[in-house]
Short mmCIF file of C-alpha atoms and ligand atoms in Angstrom, two decimals:
data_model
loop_
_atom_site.label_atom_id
_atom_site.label_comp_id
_atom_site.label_asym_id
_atom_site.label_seq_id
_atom_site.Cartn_x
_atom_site.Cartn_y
_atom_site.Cartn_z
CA UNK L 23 8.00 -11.55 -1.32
CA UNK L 24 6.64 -15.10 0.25
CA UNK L 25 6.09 -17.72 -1.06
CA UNK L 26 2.67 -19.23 -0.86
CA UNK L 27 1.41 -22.68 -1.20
CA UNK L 28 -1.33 -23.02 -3.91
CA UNK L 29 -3.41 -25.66 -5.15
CA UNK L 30 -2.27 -26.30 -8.69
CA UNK L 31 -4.04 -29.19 -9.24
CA UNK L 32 -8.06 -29.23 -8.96
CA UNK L 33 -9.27 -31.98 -6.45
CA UNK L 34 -11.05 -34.61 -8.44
CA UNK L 35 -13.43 -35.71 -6.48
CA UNK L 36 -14.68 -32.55 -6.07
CA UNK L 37 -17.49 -30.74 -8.28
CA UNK L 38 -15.35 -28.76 -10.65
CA UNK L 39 -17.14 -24.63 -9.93
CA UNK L 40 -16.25 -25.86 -6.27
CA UNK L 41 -12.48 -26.27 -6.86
CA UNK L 42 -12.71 -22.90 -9.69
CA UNK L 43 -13.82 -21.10 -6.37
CA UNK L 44 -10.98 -22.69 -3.95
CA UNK L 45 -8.52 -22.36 -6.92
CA UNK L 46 -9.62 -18.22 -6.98
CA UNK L 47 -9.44 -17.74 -2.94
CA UNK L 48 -6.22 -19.46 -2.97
CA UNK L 49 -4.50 -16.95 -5.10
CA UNK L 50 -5.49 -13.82 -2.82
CA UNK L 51 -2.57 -13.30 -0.31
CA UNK L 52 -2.98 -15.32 2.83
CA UNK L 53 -5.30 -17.76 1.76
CA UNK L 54 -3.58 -21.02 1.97
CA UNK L 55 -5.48 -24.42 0.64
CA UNK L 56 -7.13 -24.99 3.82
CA UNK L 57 -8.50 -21.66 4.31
CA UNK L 58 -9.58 -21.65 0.41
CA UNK L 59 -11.78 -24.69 1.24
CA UNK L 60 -13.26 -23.25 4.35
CA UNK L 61 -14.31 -20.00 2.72
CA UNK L 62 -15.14 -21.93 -0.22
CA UNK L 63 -17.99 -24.49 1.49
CA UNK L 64 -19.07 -21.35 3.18
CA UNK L 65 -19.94 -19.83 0.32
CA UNK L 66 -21.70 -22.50 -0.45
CA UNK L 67 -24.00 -22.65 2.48
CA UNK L 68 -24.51 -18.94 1.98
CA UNK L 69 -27.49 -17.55 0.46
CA UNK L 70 -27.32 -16.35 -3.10
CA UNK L 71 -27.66 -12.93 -1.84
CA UNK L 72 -24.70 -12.58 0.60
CA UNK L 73 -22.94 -14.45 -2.34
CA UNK L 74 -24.14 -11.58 -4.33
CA UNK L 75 -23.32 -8.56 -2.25
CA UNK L 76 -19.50 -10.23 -1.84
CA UNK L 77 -19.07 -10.90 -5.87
CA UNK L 78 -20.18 -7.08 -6.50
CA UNK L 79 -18.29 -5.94 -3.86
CA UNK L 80 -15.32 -7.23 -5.50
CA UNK L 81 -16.52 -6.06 -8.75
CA UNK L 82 -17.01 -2.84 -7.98
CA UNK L 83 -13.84 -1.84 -6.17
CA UNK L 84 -12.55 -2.89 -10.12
CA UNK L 85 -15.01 -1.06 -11.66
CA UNK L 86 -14.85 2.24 -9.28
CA UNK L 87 -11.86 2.61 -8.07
CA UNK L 88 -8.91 4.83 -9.77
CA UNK L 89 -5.84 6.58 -8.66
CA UNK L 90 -5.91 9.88 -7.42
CA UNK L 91 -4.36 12.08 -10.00
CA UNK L 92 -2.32 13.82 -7.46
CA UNK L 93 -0.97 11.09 -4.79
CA UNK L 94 -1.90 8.09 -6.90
CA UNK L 95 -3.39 6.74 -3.62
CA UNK L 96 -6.43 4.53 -4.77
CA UNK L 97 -9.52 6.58 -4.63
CA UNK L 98 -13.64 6.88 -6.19
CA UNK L 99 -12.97 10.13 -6.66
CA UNK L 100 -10.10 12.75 -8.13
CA UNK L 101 -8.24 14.30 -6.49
CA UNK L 102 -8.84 11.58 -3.55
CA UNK L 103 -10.16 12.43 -0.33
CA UNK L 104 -6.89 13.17 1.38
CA UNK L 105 -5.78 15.71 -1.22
CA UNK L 106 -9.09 17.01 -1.77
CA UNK L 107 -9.63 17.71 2.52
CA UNK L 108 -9.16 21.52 3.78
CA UNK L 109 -7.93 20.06 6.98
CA UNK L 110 -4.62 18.68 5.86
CA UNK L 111 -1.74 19.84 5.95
CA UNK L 112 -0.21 20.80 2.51
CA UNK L 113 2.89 21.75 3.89
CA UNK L 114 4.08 17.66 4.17
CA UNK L 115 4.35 14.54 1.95
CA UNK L 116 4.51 11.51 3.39
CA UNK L 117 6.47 9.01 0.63
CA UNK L 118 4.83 5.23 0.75
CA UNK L 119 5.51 2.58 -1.07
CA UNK L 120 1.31 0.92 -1.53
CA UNK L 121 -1.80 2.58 -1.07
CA UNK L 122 -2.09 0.54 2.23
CA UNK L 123 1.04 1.72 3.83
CA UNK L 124 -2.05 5.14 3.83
CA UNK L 125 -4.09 3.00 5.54
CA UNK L 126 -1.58 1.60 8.31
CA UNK L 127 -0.68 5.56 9.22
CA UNK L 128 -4.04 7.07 8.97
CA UNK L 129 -4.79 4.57 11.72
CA UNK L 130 -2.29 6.17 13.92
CA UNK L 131 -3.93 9.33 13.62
CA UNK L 132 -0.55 10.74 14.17
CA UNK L 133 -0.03 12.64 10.50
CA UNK L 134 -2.46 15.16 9.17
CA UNK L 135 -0.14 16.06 5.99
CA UNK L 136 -0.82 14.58 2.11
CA UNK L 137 1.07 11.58 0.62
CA UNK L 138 2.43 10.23 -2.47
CA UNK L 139 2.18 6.71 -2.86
CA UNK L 140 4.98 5.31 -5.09
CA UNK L 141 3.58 2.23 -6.04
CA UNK L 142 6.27 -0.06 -5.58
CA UNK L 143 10.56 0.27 -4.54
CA UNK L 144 13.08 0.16 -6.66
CA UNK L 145 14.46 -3.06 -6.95
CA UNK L 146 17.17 -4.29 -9.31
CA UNK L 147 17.15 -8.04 -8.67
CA UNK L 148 13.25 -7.92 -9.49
CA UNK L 149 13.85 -5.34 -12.57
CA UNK L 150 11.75 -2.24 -11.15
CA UNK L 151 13.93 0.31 -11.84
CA UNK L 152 13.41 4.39 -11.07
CA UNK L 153 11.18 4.69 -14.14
CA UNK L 154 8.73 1.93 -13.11
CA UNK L 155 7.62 3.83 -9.80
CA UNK L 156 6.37 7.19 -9.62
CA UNK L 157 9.40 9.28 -8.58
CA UNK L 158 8.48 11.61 -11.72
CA UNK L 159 5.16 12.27 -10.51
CA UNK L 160 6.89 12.86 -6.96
CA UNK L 161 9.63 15.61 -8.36
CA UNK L 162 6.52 17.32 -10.39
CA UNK L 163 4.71 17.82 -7.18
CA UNK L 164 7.27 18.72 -4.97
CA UNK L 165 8.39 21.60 -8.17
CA UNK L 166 4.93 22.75 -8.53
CA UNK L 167 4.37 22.99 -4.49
CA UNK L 168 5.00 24.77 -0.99
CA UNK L 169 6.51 21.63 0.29
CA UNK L 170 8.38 22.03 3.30
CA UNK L 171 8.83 18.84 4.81
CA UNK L 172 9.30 15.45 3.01
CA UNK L 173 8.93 12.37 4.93
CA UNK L 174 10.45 8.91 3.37
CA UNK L 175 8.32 5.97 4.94
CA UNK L 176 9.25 3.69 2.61
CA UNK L 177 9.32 -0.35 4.18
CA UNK L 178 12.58 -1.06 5.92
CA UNK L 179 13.79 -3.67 4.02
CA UNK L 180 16.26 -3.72 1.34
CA UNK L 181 14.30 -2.41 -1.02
CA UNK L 182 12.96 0.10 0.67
CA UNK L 183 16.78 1.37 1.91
CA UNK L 184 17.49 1.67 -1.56
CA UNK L 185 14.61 3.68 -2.51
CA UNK L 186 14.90 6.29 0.41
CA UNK L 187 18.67 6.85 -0.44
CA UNK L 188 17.43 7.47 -3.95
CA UNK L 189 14.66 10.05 -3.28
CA UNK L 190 17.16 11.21 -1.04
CA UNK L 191 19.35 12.10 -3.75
CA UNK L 192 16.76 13.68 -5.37
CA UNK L 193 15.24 15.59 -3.00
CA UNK L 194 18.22 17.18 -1.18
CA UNK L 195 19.39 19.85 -3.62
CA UNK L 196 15.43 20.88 -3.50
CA UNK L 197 16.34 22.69 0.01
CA UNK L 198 13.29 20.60 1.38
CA UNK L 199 13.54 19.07 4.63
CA UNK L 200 14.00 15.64 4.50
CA UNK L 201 12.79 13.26 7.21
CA UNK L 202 13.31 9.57 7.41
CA UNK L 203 11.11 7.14 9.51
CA UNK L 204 13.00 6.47 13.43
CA UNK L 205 14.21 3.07 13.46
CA UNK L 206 11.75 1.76 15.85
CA UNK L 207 10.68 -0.10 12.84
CA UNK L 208 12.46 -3.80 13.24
CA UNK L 209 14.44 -4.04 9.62
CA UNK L 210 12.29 -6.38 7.20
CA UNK L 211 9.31 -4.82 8.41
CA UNK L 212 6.39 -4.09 5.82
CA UNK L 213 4.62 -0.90 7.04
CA UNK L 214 1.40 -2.42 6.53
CA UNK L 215 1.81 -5.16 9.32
CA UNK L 216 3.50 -2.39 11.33
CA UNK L 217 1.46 -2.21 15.02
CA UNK L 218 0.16 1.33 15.54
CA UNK L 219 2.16 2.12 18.63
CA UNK L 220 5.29 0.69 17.00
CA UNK L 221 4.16 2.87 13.92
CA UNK L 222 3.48 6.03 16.28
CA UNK L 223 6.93 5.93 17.81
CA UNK L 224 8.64 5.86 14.37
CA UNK L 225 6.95 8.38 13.30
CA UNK L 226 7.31 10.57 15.87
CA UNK L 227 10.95 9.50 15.85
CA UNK L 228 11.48 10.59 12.28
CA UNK L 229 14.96 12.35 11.60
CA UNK L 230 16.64 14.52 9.22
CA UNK L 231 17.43 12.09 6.70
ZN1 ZN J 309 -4.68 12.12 -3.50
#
């Protein structure tokens, strides 16, 4: 995880629900202070209705959104539409770590299979351990299913080493095919920020894991 820079201290010269607002934008990821105050005064200048379509846009991806009860990829409806389509492939999970990892190899176009989104890696030094993640959930589906082919695609960092070698564990007695992302992936990379030909090649790299 990096570390941001954040205001912590409101800017007194300023009219206090202007610095509430910069204080909010600066505490989504990738906002620094500047860009806070930039998105901030444009607000501002805004009319109250764009102001209004972006506060209930926000609002309702709270309000609507669940997880699928099947992938746990985030969804308005159950199962989501990726479990719910006749045109995938249920032969194939694809094992990612966030609900945007989906997003990053949807783009690709490259996989038409389902996915199970784990919702985090294990990580000792930051306490999530195998219970905190849903490996469970995982083992329940792959029981239950026709699974033939399980591909890890967790991040390639440490993190998400340690969690492939886990599921690995797990998953080889099942007789299921295990696949691991190719290594075109630099380590350290989060799949998310991944480039789609980068992300194409590693997946059509993937290997017996
Ligand atoms: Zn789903």
């Amino acid at each position: 995880m990096k570390q941001k820079t954040t205001i912590n201290q409101a800017l007194p010269q300023t009219a206090e629900p202007i610095n509430k607002l910069i204080q909010e934008l600066n505490k989504l990821p990738g906002i620094g202070p500047k860009s806070a105050q930039r998105i901030a005064y444009y607000l501002l200048r805004s009319s109250e209705e764009e102001a209004k379509l972006l506060a209930e846009a926000i609002l309702s991806v709270k309000r609507q959104i669940t997880l699928c009860s099947s992938c746990f990829n985030v969804t308005d409806s159950d199962p989501c539409r990726i479990c719910g389509s006749l045109e995938r492939d249920r032969n194939k999970i694809c094992i990612v770590e966030q609900p945007q990892d989906i997003l990053a190899l949807e783009h690709t176009r490259i996989y038409k299979g389902l996915y199970h989104v784990l919702h985090g890696a294990i990580s000792p030094t930051e306490g999530v351990g195998t219970d905190d993640i849903r490996i469970k959930e995982l083992l329940e589906r792959l029981k239950g299913n026709e699974i033939n082919e399980v591909i890890l695609a967790t991040n390639t960092n440490l993190e998400g080493e340690q969690t492939a070698l886990y599921l690995q564990r797990l998953i080889s007695p099942l007789g299921i095919r295990l696949t691991r992302l190719a290594r075109g992936l630099p380590f350290g990379t989060e799949l998310e920020y991944a480039d789609d030909v980068t992300l194409t090649r590693a997946f059509e790299g993937r290997q017996e894991f």
